[in-house]
Tab-separated table of C-alpha atoms and ligand atoms in Angstrom:
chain	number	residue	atom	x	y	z
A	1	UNK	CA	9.191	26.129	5.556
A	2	UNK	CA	11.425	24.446	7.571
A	3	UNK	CA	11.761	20.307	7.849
A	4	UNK	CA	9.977	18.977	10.341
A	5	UNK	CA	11.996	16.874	12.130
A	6	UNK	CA	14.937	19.136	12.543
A	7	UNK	CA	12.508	22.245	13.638
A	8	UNK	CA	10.951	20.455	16.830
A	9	UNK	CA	11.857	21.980	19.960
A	10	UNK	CA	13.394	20.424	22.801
A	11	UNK	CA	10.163	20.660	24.631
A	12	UNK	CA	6.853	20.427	22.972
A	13	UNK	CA	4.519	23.218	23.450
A	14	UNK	CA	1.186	20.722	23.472
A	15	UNK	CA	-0.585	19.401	26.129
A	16	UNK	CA	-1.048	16.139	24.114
A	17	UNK	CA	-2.787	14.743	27.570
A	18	UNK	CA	-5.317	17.518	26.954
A	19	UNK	CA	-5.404	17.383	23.263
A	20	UNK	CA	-6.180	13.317	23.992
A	21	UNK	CA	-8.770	14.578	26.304
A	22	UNK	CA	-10.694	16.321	23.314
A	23	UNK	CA	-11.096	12.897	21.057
A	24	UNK	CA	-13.472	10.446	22.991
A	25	UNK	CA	-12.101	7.198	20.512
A	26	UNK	CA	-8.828	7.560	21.529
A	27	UNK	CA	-9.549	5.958	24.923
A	28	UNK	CA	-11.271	2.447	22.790
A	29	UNK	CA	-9.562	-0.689	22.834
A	30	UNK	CA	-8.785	-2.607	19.834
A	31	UNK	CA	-8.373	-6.748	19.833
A	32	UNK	CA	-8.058	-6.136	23.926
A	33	UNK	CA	-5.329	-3.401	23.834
A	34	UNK	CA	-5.233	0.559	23.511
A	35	UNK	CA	-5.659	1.665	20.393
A	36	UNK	CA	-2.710	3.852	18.910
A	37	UNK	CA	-4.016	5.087	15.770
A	38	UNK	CA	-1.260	6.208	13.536
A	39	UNK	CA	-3.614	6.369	10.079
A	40	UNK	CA	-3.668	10.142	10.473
A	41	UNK	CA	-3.031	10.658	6.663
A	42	UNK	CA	-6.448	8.621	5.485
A	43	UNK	CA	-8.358	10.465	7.877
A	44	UNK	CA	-8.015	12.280	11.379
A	45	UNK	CA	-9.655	11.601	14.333
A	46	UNK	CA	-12.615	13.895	15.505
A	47	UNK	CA	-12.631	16.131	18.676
A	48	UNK	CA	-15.848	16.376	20.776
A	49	UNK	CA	-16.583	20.007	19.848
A	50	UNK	CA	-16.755	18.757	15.804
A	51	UNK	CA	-19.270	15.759	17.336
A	52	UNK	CA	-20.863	17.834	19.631
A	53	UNK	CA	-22.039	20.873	16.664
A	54	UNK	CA	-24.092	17.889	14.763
A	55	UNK	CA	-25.741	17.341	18.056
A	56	UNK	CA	-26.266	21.399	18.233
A	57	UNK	CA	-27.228	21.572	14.379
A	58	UNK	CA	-29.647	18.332	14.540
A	59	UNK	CA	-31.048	18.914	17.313
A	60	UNK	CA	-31.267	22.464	17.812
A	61	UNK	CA	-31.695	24.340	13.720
A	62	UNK	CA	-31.782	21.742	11.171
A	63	UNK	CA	-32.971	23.773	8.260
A	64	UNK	CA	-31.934	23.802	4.603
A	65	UNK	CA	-29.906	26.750	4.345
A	66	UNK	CA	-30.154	30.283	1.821
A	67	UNK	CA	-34.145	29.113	1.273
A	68	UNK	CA	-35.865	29.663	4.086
A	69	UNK	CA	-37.451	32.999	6.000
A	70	UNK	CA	-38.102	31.223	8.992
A	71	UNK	CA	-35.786	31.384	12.362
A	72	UNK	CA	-34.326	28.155	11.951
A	73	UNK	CA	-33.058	28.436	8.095
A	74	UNK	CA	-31.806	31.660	9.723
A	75	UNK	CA	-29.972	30.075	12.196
A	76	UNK	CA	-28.510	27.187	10.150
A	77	UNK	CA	-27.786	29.587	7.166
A	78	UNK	CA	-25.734	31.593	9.603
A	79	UNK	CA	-23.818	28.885	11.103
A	80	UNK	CA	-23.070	27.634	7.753
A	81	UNK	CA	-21.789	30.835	6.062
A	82	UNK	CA	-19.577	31.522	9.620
A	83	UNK	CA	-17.626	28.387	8.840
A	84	UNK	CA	-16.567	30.179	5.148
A	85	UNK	CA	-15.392	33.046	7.242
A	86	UNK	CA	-13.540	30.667	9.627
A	87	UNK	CA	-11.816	28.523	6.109
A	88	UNK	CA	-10.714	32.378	4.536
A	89	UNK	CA	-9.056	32.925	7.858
A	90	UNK	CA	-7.646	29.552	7.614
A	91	UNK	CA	-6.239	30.021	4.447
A	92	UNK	CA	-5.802	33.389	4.820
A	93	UNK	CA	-7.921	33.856	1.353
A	94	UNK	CA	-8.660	37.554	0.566
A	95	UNK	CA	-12.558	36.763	0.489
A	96	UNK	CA	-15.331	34.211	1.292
A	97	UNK	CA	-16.496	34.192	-2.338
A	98	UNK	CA	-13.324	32.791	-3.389
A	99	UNK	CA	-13.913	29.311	-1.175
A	100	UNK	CA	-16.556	26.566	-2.542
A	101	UNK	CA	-17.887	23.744	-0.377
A	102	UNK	CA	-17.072	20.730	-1.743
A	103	UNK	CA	-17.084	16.928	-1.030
A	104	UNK	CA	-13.639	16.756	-0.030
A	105	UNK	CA	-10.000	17.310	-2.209
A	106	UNK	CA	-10.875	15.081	-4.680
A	107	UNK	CA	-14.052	16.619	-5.673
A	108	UNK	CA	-12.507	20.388	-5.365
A	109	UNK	CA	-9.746	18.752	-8.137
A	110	UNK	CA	-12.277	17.370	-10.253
A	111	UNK	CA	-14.601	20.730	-9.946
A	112	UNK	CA	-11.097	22.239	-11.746
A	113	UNK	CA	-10.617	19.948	-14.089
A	114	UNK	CA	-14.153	20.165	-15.587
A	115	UNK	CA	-15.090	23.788	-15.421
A	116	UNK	CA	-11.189	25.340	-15.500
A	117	UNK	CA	-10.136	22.835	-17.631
A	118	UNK	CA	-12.974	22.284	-20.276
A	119	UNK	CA	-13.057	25.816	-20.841
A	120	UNK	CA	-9.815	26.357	-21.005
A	121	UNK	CA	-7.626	23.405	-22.303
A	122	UNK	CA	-7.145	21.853	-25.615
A	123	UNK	CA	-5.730	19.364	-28.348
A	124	UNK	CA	-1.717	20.469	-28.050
A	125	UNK	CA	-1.768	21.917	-24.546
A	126	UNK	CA	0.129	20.883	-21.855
A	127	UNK	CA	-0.542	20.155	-18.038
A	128	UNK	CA	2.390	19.398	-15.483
A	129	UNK	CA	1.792	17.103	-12.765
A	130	UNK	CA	4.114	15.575	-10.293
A	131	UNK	CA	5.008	11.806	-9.584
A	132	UNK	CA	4.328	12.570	-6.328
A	133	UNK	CA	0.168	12.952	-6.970
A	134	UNK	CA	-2.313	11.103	-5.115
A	135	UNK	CA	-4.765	9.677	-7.789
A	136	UNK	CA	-7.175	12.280	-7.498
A	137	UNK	CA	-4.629	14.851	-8.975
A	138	UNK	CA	-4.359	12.401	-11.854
A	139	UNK	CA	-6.941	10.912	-13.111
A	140	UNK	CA	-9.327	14.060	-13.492
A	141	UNK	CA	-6.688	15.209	-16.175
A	142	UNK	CA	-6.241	12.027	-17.515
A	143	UNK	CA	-9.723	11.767	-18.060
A	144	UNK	CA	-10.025	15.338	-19.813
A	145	UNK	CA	-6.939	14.952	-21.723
A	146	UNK	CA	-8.269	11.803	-23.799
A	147	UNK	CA	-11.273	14.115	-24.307
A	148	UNK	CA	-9.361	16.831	-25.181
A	149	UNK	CA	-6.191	15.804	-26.498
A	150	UNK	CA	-4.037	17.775	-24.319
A	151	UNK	CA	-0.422	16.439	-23.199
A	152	UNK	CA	0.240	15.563	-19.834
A	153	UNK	CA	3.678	15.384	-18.416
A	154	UNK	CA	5.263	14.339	-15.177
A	155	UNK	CA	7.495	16.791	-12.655
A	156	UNK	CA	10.111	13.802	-11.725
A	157	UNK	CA	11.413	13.517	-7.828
A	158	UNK	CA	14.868	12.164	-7.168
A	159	UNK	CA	15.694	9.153	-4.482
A	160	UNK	CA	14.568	10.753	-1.647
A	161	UNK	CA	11.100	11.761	-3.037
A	162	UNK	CA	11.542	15.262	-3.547
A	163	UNK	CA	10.529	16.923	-6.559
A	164	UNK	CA	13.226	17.997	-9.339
A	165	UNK	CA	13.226	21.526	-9.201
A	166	UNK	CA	15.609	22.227	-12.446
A	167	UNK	CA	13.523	19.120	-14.418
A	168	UNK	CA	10.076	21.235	-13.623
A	169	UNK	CA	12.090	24.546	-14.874
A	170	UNK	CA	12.693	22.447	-18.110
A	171	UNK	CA	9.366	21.143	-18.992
A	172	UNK	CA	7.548	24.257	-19.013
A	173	UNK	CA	7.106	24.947	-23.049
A	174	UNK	CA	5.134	28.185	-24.374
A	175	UNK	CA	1.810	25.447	-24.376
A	176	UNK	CA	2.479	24.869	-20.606
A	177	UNK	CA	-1.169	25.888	-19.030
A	178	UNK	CA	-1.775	24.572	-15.667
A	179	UNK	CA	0.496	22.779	-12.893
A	180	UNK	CA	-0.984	20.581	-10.697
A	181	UNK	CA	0.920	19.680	-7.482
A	182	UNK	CA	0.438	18.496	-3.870
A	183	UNK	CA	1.402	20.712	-1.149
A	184	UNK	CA	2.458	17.564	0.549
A	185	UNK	CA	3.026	13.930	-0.625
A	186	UNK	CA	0.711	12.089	1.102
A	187	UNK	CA	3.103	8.420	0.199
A	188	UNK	CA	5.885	9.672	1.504
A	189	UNK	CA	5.202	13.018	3.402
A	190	UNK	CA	7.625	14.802	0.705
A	191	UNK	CA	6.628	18.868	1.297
A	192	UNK	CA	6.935	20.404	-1.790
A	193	UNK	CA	8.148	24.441	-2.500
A	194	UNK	CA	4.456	24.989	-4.011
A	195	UNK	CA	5.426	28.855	-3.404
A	196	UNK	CA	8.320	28.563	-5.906
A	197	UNK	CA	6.894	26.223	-8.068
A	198	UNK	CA	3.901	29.053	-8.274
A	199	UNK	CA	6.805	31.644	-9.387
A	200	UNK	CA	8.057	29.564	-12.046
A	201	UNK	CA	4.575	28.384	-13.419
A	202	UNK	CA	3.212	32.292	-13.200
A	203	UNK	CA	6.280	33.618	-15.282
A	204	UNK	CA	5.525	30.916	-17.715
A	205	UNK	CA	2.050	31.841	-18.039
A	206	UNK	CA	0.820	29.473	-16.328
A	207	UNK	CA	-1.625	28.461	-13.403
A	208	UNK	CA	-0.742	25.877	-10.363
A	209	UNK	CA	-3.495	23.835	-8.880
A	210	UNK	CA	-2.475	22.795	-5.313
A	211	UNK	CA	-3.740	19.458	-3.199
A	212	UNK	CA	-3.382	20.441	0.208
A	213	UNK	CA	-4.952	17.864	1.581
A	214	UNK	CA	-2.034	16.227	3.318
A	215	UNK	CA	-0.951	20.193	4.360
A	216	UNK	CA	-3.673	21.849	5.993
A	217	UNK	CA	-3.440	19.189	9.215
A	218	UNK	CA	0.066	19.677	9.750
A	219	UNK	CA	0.888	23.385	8.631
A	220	UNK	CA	-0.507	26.901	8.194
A	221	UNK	CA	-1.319	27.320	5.335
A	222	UNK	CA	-1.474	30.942	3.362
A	223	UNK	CA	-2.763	30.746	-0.190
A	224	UNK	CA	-1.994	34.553	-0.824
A	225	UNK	CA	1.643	34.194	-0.163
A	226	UNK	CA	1.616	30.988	-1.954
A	227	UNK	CA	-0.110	32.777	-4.908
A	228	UNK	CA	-1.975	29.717	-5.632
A	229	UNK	CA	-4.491	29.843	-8.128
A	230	UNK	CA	-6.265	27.011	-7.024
A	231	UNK	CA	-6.048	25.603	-3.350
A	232	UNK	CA	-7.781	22.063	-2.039
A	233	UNK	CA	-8.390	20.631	1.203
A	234	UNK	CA	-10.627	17.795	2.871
A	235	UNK	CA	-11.939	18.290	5.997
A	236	UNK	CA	-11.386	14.476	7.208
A	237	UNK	CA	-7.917	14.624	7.530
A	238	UNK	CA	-7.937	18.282	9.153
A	239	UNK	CA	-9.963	17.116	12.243
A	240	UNK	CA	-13.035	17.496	10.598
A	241	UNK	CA	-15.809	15.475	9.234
A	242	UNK	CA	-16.275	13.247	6.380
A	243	UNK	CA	-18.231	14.630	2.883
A	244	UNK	CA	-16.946	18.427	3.199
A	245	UNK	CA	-13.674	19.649	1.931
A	246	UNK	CA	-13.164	23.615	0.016
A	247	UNK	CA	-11.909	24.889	-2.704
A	248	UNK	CA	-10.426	27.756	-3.088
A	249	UNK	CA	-10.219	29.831	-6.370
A	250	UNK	CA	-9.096	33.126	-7.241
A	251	UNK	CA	-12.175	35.330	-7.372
A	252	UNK	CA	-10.953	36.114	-11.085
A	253	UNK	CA	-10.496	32.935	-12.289
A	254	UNK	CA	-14.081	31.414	-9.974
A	255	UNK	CA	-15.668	34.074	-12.247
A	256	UNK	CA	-14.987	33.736	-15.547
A	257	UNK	CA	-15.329	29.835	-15.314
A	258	UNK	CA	-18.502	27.936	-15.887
A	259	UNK	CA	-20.867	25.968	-13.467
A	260	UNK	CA	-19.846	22.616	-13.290
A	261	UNK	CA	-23.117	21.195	-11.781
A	262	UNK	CA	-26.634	22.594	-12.342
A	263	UNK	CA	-29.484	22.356	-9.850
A	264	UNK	CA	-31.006	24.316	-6.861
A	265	UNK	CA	-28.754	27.375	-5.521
A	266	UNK	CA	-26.584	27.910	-7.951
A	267	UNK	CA	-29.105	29.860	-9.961
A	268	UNK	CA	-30.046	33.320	-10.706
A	269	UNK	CA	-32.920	33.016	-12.928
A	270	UNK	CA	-34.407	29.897	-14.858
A	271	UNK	CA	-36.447	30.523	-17.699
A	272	UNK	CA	-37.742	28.103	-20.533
A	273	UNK	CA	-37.756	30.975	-22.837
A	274	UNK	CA	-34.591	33.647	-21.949
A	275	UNK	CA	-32.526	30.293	-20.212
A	276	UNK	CA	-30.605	30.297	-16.926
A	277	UNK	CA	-28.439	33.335	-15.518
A	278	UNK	CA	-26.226	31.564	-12.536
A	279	UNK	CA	-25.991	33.125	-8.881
A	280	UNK	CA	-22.656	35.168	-7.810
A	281	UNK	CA	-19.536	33.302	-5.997
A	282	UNK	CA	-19.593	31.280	-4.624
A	283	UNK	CA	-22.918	29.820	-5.075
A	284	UNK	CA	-22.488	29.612	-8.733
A	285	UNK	CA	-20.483	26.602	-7.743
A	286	UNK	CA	-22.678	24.754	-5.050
A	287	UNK	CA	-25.343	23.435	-7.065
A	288	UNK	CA	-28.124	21.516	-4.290
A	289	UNK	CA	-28.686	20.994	-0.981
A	290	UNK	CA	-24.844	20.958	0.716
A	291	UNK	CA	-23.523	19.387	3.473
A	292	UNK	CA	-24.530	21.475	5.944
A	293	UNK	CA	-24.034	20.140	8.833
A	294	UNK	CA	-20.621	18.996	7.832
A	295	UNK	CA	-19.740	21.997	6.843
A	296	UNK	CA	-20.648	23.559	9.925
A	297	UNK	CA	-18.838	20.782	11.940
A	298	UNK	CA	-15.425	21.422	9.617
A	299	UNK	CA	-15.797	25.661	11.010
A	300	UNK	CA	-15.346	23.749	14.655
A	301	UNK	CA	-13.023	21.210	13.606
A	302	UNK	CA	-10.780	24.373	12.404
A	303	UNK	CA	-11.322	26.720	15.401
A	304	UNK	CA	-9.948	23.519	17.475
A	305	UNK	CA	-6.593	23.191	14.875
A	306	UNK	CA	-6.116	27.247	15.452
A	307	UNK	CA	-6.955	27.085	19.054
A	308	UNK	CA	-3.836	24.314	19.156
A	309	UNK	CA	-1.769	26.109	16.846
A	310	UNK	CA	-0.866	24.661	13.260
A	311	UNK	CA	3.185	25.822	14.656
A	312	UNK	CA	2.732	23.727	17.851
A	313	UNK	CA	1.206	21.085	15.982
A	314	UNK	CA	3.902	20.697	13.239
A	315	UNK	CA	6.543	20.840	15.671
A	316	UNK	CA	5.304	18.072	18.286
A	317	UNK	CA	4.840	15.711	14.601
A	318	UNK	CA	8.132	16.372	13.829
A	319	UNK	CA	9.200	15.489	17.381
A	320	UNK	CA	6.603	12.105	16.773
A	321	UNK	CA	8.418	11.591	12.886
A	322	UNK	CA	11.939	11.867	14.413
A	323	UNK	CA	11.406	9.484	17.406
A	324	UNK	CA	9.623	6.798	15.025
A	325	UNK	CA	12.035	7.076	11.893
A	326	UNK	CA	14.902	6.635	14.736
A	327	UNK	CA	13.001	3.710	16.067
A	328	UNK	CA	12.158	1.403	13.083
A	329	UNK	CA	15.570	2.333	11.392
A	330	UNK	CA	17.623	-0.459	13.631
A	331	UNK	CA	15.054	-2.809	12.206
A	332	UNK	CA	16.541	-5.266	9.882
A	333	UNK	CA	16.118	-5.303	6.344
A	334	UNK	CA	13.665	-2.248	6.627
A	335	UNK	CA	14.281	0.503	4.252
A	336	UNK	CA	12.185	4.009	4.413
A	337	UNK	CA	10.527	4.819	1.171
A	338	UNK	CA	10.708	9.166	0.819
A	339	UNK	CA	13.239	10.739	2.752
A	340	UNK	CA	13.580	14.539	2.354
A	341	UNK	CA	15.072	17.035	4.301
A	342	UNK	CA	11.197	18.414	4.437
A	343	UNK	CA	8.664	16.237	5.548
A	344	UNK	CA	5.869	16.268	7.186
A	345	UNK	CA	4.630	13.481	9.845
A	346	UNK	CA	4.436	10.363	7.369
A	347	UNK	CA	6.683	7.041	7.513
A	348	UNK	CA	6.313	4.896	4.865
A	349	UNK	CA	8.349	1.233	4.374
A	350	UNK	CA	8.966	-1.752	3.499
A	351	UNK	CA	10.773	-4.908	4.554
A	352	UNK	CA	12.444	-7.499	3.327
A	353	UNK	CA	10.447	-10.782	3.347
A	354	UNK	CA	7.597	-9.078	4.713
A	355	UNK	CA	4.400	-8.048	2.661
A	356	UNK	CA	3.294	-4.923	3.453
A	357	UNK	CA	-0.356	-6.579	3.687
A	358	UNK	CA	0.693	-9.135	6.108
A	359	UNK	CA	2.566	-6.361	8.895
A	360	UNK	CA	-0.681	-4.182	8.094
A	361	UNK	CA	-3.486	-7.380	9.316
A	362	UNK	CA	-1.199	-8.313	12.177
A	363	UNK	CA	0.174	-5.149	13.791
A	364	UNK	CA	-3.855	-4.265	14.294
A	365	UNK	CA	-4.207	-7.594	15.881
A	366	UNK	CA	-1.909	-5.318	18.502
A	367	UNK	CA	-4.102	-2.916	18.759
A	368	UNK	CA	-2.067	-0.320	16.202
A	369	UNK	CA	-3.769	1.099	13.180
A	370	UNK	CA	-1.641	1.953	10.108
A	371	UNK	CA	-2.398	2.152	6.225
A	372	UNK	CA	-0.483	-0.440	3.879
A	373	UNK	CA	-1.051	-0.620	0.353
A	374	UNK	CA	-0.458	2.082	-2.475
A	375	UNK	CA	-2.069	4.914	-0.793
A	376	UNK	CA	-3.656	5.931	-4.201
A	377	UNK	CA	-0.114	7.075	-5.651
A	378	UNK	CA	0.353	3.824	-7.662
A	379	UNK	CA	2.678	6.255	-9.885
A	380	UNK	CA	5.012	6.898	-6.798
A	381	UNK	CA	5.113	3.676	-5.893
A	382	UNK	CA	6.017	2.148	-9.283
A	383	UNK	CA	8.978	4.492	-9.672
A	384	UNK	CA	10.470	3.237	-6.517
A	385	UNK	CA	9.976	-0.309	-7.575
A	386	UNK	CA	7.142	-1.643	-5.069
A	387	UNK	CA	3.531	-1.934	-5.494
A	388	UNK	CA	2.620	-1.438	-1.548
A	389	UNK	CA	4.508	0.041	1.526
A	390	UNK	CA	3.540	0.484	5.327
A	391	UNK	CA	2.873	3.882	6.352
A	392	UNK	CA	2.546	5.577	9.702
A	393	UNK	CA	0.945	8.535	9.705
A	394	UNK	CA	1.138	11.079	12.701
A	395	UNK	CA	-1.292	13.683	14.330
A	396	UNK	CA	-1.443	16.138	17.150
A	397	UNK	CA	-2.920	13.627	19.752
A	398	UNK	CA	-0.200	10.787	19.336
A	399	UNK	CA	2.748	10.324	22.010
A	400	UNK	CA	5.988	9.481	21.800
A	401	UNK	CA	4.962	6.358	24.003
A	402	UNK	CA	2.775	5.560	21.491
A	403	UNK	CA	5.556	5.272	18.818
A	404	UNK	CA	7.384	2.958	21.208
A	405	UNK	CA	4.464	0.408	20.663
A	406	UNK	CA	4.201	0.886	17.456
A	407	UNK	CA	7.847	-0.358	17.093
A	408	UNK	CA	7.655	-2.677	19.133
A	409	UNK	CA	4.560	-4.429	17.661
A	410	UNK	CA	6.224	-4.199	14.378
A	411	UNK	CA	9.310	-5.826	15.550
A	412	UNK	CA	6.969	-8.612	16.868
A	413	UNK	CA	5.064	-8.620	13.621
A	414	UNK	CA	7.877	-9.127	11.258
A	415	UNK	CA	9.615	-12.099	13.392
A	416	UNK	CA	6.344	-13.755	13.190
A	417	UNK	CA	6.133	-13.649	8.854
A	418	UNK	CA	9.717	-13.902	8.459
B	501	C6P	N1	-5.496	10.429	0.859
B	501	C6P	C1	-4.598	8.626	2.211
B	501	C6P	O1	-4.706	7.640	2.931
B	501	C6P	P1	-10.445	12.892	-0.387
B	501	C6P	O2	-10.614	11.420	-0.496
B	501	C6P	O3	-11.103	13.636	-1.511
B	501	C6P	O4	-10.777	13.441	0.966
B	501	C6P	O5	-8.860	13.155	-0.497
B	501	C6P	C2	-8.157	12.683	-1.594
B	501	C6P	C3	-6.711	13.011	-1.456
B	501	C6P	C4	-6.162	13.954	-2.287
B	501	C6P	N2	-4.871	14.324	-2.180
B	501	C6P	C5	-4.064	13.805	-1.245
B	501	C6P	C6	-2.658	14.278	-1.159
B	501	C6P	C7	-4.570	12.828	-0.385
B	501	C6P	O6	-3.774	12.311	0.553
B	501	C6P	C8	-5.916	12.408	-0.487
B	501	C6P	C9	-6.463	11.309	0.375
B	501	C6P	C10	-5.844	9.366	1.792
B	501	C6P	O7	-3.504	9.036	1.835
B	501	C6P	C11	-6.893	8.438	1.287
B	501	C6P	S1	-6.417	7.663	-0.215
């Protein structure tokens, strides 16, 4: 993995005019002026051919799926299952029964946390996780640890936000179980060596959980060569929908762990008398009715990334990252919050005499969206001594013109609260 803003090419290999073409909201108007939406990281915008396959699914095979003998439970059953061929391809996973629909990243963590980790943690055990975690790496295990009594400690990161390779060499103790990581900082864009950091946790004995959520959109992604044990993705920020994201588990480790949720599906046999026997991977994990439409829509939403190309579309960010950090660095009394040699498409700030709240209300008043606040990495931010920042987040579809209004707005914006 190389850093992203030294990689671009001279010329970008996108048609960004024809990517734009794909997303109908990019051509809306917000308080009278073009929209530039630069709040990639919360959640990405939508092409037509993710829109256009609820359209096909609603009104053309709505069925419940894996129930049904009729034509249309057929259909929809079919589409559904394609899109867990289309995520193994994705992520390059060895088999379809290692990848679980879930809610989103957050779910896919908790899903580990209370079938992995109730089976397998206890009172004296220790988990690693990294300052760098988005809440939803945290909490799960912070939650099961005052249950269980288990110790948690934290990977540290240096000044510019990347992790402390020798530190996380150092904490690993012969009660080290599980490492749980993001592939890349959402906060501060910080892309971490998950590949090496699986090394070092395997030849301790240990497992790595990694949150790819702020990955998948920007890079290919290959959990094999990774050796991740556990890989998590939403499909919101990947060009996808809302309420769908996967896990994916070693078939292995998916088989010896428990069902999380009971219900509908996930079921082999129920019996008042001889009990419950559970269904094979993965439906042993998708208890109920899922998303199935979503899911459907997130098989699109990646066929569009690969039919762009994850290479292309890391390169042209790191073109957008470059051109932006360049920009808003001649600003006065800004200072950029995570600066490693390899990051991904993510500018987070602050300024002096300027509340991150106030840039965040009045920039959209120019018709540019960005996320302020703590991005749900209060952690992070406490360590670096601020409870918000501003934070520009880039995708395929945005321009380099569009970064030049973005600057310029937040120029305007900070004379005005100043
Ligand atoms: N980060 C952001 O603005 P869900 O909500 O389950 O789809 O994703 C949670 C999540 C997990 N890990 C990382 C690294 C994330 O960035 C996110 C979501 C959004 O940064 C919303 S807080």
């Amino acid at each position: 993995m190389t850093d992203l803003a030294t990689r671009a090419p001279a010329t970008p290999t996108l048609d960004v005019a024809a990517i734009r073409a794909d997303f109908p909201i990019l051509s809306r108007q917000v308080h009278g002026r073009p929209l530039v939406y630069l709040d990639n990281a919360a959640t990405s915008q939508t092409p037509r051919q993710v829109i256009a396959a609820f359209d096909a699914y609603y009104g053309g095979y709505n069925a419940n799926i894996h129930r049904g003998l009729h034509t249309l439970a057929d259909e929809a059953t079919a589409a559904f299952e394609g899109t867990r061929e289309t995520v193994r391809g994705f992520l390059n996973a060895a088999e379809t029964r290692e990848l679980i629909f879930t809610r989103g990243t957050t779910e896919a963590i908790n899903l580990v946390a209370n079938s992995w980790g109730r089976a397998n943690l206890k009172a004296g055990d220790e988990v690693l996780i990294s300052r760098l975690e988005h809440h939803s790496n945290i909490v799960p295990w912070q939650l099961l640890a005052a249950e269980l009594g288990f110790t948690i400690k934290v990977i540290p990161v240096d000044e510019r936000g990347v992790l402390d390779l020798d530190a996380y060499r150092a904490l690993f103790t012969e009660r080290t179980r599980l490492v749980a990581v993001n592939h890349v900082s959402n906060a501060f864009g910080t892309i971490n060596p998950v590949k090496a950091m699986a090394t070092i946790a395997h030849a301790h004995g240990a497992l790595i959980l990694v949150d790819g959520a702020q990955a998948t959109p920007h890079q290919a992604v290959d959990v094999r060569d990774i050796d991740a044990d556990f890989y998590a993705f939403s499909g919101h920020k990947v060009y996808g929908p809302t309420g769908v994201g996967v896990l994916y588990g070693k078939a292995d480790l998916l088989e010896a762990m428990p069902p999380w949720q009971g219900g509908g599906e996930m079921i082999a046999t129920v019996s008042f008398e001889a009990g419950t026997t559970f269904a094979e991977l993965p439906h042993k994990f998708e208890a109920g009715t899922p998303a199935i439409a979503e899911v459907i829509a997130l098989g699109e939403a990646l066929k569009w990334v690969a039919g762009v190309g994850l290479d292309a579309i890391g390169a042209w960010e790191g073109r957008l990252l470059a051109h932006a950090t360049e920009r808003v660095s001649t600003i006065d009394g800004l200072r950029i919050l995570g600066t490693a040699p390899d990051k991904a498409g993510v500018l987070s700030f602050v300024v002096d005499g300027a509340h991150a709240q106030d840039i965040g209300l009045l920039i959209d008043q120019l018709g540019v969206a960005i996320r302020t606040g703590h991005h749900c990495a209060q952690p992070l931010l406490a360590h670096f001594g601020v409870d918000a920042t501003c934070r520009a987040s880039f995708a395929a579809y945005n321009t380099l013109e569009e970064i030049d209004v973005f600057a310029e707005a937040l120029e305007r914006v900070i004379g005005m609260v100043r």
